[in-house]
Short mmCIF file of C-alpha atoms and ligand atoms in Angstrom, two decimals:
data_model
loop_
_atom_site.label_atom_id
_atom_site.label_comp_id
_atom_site.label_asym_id
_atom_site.label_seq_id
_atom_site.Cartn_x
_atom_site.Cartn_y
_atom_site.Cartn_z
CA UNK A 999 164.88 86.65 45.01
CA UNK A 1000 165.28 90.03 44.71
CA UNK A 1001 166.15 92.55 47.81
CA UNK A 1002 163.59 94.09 49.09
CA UNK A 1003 163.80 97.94 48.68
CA UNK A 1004 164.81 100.00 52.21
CA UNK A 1005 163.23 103.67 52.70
CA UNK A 1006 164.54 105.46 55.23
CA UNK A 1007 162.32 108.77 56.59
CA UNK A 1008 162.03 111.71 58.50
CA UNK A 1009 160.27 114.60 59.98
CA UNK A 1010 162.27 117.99 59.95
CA UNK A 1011 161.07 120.85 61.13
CA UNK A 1012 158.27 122.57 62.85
CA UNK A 1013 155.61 119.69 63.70
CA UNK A 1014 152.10 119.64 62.16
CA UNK A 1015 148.97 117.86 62.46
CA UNK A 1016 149.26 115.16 59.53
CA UNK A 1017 152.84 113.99 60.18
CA UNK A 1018 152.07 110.69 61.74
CA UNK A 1019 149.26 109.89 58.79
CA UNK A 1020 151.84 111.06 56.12
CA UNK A 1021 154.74 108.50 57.72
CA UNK A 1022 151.67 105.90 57.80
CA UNK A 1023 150.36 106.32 54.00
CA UNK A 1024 154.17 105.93 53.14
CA UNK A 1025 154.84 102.90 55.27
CA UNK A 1026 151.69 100.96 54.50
CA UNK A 1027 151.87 101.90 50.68
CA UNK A 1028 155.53 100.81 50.79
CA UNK A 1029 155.35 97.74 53.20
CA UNK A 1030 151.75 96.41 52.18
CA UNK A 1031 152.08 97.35 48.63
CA UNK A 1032 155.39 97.67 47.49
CA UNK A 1033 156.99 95.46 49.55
CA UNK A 1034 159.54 97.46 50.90
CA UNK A 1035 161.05 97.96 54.61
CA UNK A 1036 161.13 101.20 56.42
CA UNK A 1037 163.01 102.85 58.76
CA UNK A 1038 162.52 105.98 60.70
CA UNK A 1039 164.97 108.47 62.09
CA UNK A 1040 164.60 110.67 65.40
CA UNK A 1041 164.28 114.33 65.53
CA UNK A 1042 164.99 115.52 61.87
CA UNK A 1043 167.92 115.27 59.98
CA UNK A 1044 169.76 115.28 63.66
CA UNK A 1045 168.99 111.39 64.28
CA UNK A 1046 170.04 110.91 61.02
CA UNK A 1047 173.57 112.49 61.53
CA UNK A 1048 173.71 110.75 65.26
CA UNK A 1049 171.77 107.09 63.73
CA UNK A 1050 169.24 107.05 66.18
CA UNK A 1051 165.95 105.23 64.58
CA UNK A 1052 163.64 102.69 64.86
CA UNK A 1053 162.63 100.34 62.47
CA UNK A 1054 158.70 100.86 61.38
CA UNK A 1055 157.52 97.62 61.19
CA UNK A 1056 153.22 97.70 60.15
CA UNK A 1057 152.74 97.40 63.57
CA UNK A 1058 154.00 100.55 64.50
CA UNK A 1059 151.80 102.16 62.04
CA UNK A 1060 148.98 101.24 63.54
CA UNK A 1061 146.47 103.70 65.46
CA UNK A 1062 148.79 106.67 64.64
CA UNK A 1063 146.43 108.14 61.93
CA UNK A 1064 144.82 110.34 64.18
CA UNK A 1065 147.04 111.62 66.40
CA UNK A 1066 148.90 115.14 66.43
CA UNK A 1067 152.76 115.99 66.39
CA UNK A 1068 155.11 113.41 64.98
CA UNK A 1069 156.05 109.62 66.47
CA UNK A 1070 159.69 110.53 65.15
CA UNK A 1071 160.13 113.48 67.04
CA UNK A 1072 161.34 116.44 65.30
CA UNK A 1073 164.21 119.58 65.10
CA UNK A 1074 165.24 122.32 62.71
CA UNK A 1075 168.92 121.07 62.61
CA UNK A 1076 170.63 121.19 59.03
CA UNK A 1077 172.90 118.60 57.75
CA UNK A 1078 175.34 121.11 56.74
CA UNK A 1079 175.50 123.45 59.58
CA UNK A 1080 174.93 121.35 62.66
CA UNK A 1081 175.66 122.71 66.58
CA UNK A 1082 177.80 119.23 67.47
CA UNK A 1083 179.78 119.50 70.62
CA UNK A 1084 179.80 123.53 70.82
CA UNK A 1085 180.34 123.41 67.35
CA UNK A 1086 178.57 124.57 64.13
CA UNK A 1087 179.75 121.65 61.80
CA UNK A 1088 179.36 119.83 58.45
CA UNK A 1089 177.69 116.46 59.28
CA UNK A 1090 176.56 115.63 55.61
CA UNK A 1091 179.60 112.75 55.40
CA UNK A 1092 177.94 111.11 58.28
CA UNK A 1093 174.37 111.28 56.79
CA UNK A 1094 175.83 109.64 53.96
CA UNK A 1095 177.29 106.90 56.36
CA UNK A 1096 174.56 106.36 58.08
CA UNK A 1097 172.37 106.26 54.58
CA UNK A 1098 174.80 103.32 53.71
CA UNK A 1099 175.12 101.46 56.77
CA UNK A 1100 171.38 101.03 56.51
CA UNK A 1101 170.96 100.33 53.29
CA UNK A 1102 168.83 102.27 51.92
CA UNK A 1103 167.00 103.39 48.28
CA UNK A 1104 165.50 106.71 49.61
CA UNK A 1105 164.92 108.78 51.91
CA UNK A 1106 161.87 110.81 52.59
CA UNK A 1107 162.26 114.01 54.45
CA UNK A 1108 158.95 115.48 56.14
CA UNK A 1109 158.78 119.13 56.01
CA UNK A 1110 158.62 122.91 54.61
CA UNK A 1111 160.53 124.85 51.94
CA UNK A 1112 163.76 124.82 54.68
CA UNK A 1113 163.47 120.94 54.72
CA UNK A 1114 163.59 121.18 50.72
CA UNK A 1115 166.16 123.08 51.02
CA UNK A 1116 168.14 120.42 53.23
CA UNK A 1117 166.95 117.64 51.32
CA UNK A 1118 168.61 119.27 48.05
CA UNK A 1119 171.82 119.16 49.09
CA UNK A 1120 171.62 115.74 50.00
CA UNK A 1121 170.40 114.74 46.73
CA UNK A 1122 173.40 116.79 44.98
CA UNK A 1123 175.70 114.70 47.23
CA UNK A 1124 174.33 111.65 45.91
CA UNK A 1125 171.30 110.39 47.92
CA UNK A 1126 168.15 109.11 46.48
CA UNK A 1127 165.37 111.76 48.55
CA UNK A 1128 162.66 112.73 47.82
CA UNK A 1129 160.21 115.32 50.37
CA UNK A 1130 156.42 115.59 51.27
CA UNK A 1131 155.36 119.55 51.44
CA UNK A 1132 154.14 120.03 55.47
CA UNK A 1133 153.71 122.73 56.84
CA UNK A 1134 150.92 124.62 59.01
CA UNK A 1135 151.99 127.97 57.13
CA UNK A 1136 150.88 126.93 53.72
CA UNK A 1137 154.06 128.34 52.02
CA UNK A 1138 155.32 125.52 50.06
CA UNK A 1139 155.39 126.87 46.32
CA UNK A 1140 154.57 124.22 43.47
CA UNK A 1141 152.10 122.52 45.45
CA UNK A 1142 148.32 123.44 45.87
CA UNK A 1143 148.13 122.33 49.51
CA UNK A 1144 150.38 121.38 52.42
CA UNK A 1145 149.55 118.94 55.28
CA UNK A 1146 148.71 120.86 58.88
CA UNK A 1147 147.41 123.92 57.25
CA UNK A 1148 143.53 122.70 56.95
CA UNK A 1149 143.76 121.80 60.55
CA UNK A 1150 145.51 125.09 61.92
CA UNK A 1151 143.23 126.85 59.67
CA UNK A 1152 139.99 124.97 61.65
CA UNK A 1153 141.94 125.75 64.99
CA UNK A 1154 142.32 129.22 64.28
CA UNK A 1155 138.60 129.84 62.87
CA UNK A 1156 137.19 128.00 65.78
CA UNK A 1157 139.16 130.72 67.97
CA UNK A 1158 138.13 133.54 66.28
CA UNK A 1159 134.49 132.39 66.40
CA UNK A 1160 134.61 132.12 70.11
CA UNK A 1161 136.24 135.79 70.44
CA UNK A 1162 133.09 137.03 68.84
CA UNK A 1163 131.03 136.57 71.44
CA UNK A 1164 133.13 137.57 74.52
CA UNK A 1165 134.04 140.65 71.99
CA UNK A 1166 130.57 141.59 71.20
CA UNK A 1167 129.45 140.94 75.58
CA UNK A 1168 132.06 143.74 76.76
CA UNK A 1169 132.07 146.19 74.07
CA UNK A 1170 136.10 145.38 73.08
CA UNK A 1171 138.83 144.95 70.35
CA UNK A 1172 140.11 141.59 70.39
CA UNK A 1173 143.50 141.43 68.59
CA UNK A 1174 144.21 137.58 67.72
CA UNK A 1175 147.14 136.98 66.75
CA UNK A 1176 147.70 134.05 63.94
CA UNK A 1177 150.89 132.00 63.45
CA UNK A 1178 152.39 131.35 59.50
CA UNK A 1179 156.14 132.74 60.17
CA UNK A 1180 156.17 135.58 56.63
CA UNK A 1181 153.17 134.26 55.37
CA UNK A 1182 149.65 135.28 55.52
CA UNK A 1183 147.52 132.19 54.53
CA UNK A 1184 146.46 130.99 57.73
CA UNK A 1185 145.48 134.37 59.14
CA UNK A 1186 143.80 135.47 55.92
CA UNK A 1187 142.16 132.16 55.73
CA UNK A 1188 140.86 132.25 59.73
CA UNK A 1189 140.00 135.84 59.81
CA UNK A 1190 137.65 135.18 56.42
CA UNK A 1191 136.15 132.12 57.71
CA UNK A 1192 135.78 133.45 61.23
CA UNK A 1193 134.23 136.85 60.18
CA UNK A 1194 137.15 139.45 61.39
CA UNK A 1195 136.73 142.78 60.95
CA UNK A 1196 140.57 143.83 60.76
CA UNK A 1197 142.71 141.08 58.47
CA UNK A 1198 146.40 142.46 58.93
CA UNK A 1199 149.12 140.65 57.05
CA UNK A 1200 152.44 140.10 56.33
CA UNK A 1201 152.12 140.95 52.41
CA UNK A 1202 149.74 144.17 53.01
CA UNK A 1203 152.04 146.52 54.98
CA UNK A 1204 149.35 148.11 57.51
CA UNK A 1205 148.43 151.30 59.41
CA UNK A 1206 147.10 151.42 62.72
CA UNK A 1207 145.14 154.23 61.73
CA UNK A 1208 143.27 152.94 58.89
CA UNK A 1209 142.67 149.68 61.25
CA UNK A 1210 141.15 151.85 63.72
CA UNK A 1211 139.33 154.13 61.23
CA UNK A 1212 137.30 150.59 60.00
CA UNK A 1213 136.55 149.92 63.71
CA UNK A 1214 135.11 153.58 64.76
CA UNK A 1215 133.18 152.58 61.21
CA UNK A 1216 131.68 150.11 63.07
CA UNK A 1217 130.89 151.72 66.03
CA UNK A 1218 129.18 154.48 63.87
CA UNK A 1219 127.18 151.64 62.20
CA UNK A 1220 126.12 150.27 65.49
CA UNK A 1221 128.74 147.50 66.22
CA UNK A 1222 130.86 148.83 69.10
CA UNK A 1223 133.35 145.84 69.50
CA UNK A 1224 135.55 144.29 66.34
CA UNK A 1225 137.84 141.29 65.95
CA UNK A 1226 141.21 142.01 64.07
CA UNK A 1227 143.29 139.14 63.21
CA UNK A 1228 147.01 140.09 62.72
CA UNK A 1229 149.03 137.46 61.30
CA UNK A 1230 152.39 136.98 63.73
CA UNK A 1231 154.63 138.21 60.67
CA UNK A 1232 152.67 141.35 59.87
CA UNK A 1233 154.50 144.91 60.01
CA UNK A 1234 153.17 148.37 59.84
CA UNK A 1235 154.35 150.15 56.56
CA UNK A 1236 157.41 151.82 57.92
CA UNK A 1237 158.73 148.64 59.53
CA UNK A 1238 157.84 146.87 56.46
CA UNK A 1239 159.71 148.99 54.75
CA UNK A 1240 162.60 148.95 56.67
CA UNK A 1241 162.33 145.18 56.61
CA UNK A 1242 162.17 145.14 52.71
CA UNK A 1243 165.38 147.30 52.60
CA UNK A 1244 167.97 145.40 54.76
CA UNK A 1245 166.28 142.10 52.98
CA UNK A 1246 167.56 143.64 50.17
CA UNK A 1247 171.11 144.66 51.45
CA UNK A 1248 171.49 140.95 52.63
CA UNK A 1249 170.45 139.56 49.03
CA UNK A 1250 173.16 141.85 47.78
CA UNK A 1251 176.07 141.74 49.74
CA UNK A 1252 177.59 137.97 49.17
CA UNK A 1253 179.68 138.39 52.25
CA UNK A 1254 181.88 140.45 54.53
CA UNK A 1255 181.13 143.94 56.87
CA UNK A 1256 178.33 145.02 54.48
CA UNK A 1257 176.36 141.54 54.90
CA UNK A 1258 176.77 141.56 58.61
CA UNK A 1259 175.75 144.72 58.70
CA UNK A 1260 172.07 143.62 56.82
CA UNK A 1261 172.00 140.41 58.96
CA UNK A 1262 172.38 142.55 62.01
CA UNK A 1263 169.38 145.04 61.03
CA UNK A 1264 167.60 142.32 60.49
CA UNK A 1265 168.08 140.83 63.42
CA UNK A 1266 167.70 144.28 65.44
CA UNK A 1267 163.96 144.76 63.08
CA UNK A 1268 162.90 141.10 64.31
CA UNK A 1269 164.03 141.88 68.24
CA UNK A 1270 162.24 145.28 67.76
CA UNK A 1271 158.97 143.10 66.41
CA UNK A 1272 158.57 141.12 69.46
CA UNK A 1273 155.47 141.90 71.45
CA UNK A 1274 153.76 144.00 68.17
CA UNK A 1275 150.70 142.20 68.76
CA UNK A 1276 150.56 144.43 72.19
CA UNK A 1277 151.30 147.40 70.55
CA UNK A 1278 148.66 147.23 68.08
CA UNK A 1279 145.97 146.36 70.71
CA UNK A 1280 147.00 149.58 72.77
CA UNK A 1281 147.57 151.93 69.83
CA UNK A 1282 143.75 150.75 68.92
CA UNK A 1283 142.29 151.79 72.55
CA UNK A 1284 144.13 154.89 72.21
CA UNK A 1285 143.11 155.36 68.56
CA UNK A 1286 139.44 154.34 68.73
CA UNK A 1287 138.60 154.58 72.86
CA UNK A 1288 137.28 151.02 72.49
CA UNK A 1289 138.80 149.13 75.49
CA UNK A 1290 141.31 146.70 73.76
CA UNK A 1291 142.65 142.87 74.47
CA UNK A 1292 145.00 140.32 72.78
CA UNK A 1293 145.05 136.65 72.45
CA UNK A 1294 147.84 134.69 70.63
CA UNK A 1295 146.84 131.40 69.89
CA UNK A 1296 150.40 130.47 69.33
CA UNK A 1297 151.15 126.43 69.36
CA UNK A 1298 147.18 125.42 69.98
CA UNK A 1299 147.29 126.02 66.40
CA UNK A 1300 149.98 123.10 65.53
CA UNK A 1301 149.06 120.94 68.28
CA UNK A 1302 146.26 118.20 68.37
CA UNK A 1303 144.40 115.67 66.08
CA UNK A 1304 144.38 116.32 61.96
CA UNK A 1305 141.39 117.30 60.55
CA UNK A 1306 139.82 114.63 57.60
CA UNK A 1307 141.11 117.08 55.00
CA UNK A 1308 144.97 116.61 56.39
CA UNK A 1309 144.84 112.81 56.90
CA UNK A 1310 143.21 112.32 53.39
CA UNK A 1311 145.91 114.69 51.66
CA UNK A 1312 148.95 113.41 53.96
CA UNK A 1313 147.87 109.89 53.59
CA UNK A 1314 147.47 110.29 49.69
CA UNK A 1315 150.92 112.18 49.02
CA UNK A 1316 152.48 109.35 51.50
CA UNK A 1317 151.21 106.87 49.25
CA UNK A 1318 152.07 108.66 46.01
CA UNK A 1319 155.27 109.19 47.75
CA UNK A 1320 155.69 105.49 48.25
CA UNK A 1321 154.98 104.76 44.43
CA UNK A 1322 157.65 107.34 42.95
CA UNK A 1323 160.29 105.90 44.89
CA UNK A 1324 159.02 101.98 43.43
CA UNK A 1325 159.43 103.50 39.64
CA UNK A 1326 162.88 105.07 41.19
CA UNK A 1327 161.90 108.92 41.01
CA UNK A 1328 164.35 111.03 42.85
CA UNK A 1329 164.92 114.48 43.88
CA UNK A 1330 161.15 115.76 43.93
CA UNK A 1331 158.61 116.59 46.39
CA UNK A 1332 155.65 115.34 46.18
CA UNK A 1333 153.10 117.97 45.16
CA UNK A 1334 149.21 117.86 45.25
CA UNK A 1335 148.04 119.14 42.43
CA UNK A 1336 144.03 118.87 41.92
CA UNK A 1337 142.93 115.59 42.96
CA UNK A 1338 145.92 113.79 41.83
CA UNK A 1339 149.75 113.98 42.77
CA UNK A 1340 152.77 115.85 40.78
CA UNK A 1341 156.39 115.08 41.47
CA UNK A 1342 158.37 118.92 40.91
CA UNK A 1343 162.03 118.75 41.27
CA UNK A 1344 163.49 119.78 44.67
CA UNK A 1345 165.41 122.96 42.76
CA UNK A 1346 161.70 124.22 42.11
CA UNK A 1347 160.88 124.35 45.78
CA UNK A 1348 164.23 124.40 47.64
CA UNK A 1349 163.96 127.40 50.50
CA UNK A 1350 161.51 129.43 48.58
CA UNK A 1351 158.10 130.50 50.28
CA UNK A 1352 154.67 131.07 48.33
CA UNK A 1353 153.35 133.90 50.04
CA UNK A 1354 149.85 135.78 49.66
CA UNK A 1355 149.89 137.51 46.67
CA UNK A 1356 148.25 141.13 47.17
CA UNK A 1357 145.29 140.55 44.39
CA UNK A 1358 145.09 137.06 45.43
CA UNK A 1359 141.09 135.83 45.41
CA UNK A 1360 140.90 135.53 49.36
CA UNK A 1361 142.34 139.37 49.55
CA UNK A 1362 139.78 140.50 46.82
CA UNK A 1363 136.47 138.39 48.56
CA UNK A 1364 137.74 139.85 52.30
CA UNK A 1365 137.64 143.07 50.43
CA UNK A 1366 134.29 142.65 48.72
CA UNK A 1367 132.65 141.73 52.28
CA UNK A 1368 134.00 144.90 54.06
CA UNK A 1369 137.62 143.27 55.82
CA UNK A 1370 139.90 145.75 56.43
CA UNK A 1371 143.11 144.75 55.40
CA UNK A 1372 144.95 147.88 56.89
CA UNK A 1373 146.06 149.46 53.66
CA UNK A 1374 142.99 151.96 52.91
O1 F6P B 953 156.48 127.03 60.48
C1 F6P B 953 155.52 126.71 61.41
C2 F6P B 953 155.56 127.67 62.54
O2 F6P B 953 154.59 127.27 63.49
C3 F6P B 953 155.39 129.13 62.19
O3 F6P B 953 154.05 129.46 61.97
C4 F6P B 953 156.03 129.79 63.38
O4 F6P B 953 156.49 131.08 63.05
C5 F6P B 953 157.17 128.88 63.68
O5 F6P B 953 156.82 127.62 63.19
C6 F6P B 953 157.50 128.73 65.13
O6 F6P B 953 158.68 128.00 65.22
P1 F6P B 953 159.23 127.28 66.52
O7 F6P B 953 158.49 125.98 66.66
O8 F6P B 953 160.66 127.02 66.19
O9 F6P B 953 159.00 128.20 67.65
#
C-alpha cells in the first residue's frame, strides 16, 4: 500500500480572522480527500525550529471554522535569524531536522509577504512549501484577496459608522486611526464604506492643512463635525519625504557605516511617528477650532470571528492548497485569482508588499464623492 502523504503546517505572523478555517479547508481537503495526515506546529516557524506540534487529527478540525486568531498560536520569528538563548541564530538546519524526523511532503506556512519571504528560503534549502496569502493588511502582491482583510475591513467600517453619530451629537473631529502596517487598503476601504470625510494614507503623503481646509468646507456647508480616517502608516509630506529618502539610502548601501546610518534614520523617523495620530487630531482643533478626538481601533480590528467572505476564501485556498501539494506543486502560494485559485511562485511574492496605487479605482471613487485624501 502506498504511504500516506504527511503535511506539516503553520501560522507565521501577525494573526487574522480566517486562520483556523484556512488550517481546516487544508486538513479536511487533505485528510477527507486526499488521504493524507497532518501535523501542526506552534507559534510560527519557532515551534518548528523547537518541534513543538500537535498532530491534527479531523477531530481537531472540528468547530474551529468560526472562531478568530489561530489554534497554532503564532510569532514573527525567522528561520534564519532566530533570538535562541540571547542569541540571534541560524536555525534553518534544525527546521530541516525536524521536517525529516516527521516525515513530511510539505509544508504550508500561513502568512504575509514576510512569511513568503521565510518560506523561500526554505524551499531553496530543499523543502517542499508551499504558503496561503493572510493577512489583515491586504498587501500580498499576485493575489486578488488575502484572508482577514474582509473581516478587518467590516470591523473597521462598523467603527467608523458608530463615530458618526457621537461626531455629528458634539459638534467634533473624530480622528480614527486604521491598522495595515505601509499599506492603505484597509483604511481606504473603511473610510469609503463608512462615509469619512478625511481618507489619509500611507501612499498619498498629506497636509494637515488641506485636511482641515475640507473640514472648515464642511462647516461652511452646514456640517460642523467630520470623521477623518488616517491609516496607522500615513505621513505628512515632509516626513514622507524624509521616509522615502533614507528608504532609499538603505536600498543602496549593501552594508557598513553608510547602511547603519539609513537603518538608524529610519529607525529615529518611525520613533518620531509614534503618537501622529494625536498630533493630527490637535493640529486639526488648532487649524479648524472644531473641538478634536482620536480613537485607534488597533487589535479589535484582527481579533474576533471571520466574516462569510474570509471563511469561504480561506477555506477555498486551504483546499486548493491541499490539491497542489497531491499533484506535488512546490514553492508557490496559493493565489485567488477570480473565482478560482492560481499557484505563483514564492520568488513572485517573497517580502514584497502591494500597496495602494495613487490612481487606483477606490482613490478615484473617494475622490469623485468629495473624500479628502489630504493632497489638494
Ligand atoms: O500585519 C498586520 C498588522 O496588524 C499590521 O496592520 C500592524 O501594523 C501590525 O500587524 C502590528 O503588529 P504586531 O502584532 O507585531 O504589533
Amino acid at each position: 500500500m502506498a504511504r500516506r502523504k504527511r503535511i506539516g503546517i503553520l501560522t507565521a505572523g501577525g494573526d487574522s480572522p480566517g486562520l483556523n478555517a484556512a488550517i481546516r479547508g487544508i486538513g479536511k481537503a487533505a485528510i477527507g480527500h486526499h488521504g493524507m495526515t497532518l501535523v501542526g506546529f506552534r507559534d510560527g516557524f519557532r515551534g518548528l525550529v523547537e518541534d513543538r506540534y500537535i498532530a491534527l487529527e479531523s477531530r481537531k478540525l472540528s468547530g474551529i471554522l468560526t472562531t478568530g486568531g489561530t489554534i497554532l498560536g503564532t510569532s514573527r520569528d525567522k528561520p534564519h535569524q532566530m533570538l535562541v538563548d540571547g542569541v540571534t541564530a541560524d536555525m534553518t538546519a534544525a527546521v530541516i531536522r525536524n521536517y525529516e524526523k516527521h516525515g513530511l511532503d510539505a509544508l504550508v506556512c500561513l502568512g504575509g509577504g514576510g512569511t513568503a519571504k521565510n518560506a523561500l528560503r526554505l524551499a531553496r534549502a530543499g523543502l517542499n512549501v508551499i504558503t496561503l496569502p493572510k493577512t489583515i493588511d491586504n498587501d500580498v502582491v499576485r493575489t486578488d484577496a488575502c484572508f482577514g482583510f474582509a473581516t478587518a475591513l467590516d470591523v473597521a467600517t462598523d467603527a467608523v459608522d458608530r463615530l458618526h453619530s457621537t461626531a455629528h451629537s458634539h459638534h467634533r473631529i473624530i480622528v480614527v486611526e486604521i491598522m495595515g502596517h505601509g499599506a492603505g487598503w484597509l483604511t481606504l476601504g473603511a473610510g469609503i464604506a463608512g462615509g469619512a470625510d478625511v481618507i489619509l494614507i500611507p501612499e498619498i503623503p498629506y497636509s494637515v492643512e488641506a485636511a482641515a481646509q475640507a473640514v472648515r468646507r464642511r462647516v461652511r456647508n452646514g456640517s460642523n463635525f467630520s470623521i477623518v480616517a488616517i491609516a496607522e502608516g500615513a505621513r505628512n509630506i515632509e516626513d514622507a519625504a524624509a521616509y522615502a529618502a533614507a528608504l532609499q539610502q538603505k536600498k543602496a548601501a549593501q552594508a557598513g557605516p553608510e547602511r547603519d546610518q539609513a537603518v538608524a534614520a529610519l529607525a529615529a523617523l518611525e520613533a518620531a511617528h509614534v503618537g501622529n495620530t494625536l498630533r493630527v487630531a490637535s493640529e486639526l482643533e488648532e487649524l479648524t477650532g472644531l473641538e478634536s478626538r482620536v480613537t485607534i481601533l488597533g487589535y479589535v480590528q484582527r481579533g474576533g470571528t471571520p466574516s462569510a467572505a474570509d471563511r469561504l476564501l480561506a477555506t477555498r485556498l486551504g483546499s486548493a492548497g491541499a490539491d497542489l501539494i497531491a499533484e506535488g506543486v512546490f514553492g508557490v502560494m496559493v493565489a485567488s485569482r477570480g473565482d478560482g485559485t492560481d499557484p505563483v511562485a514564492l520568488e513572485q511574492v517573497a517580502g514584497k508588499r502591494r500597496t495602494v496605487p495613487p490612481d487606483h479605482s477606490w482613490v478615484q471613487s473617494a475622490r469623485h464623492v468629495g473624500v479628502c485624501l489630504g493632497d489638494e
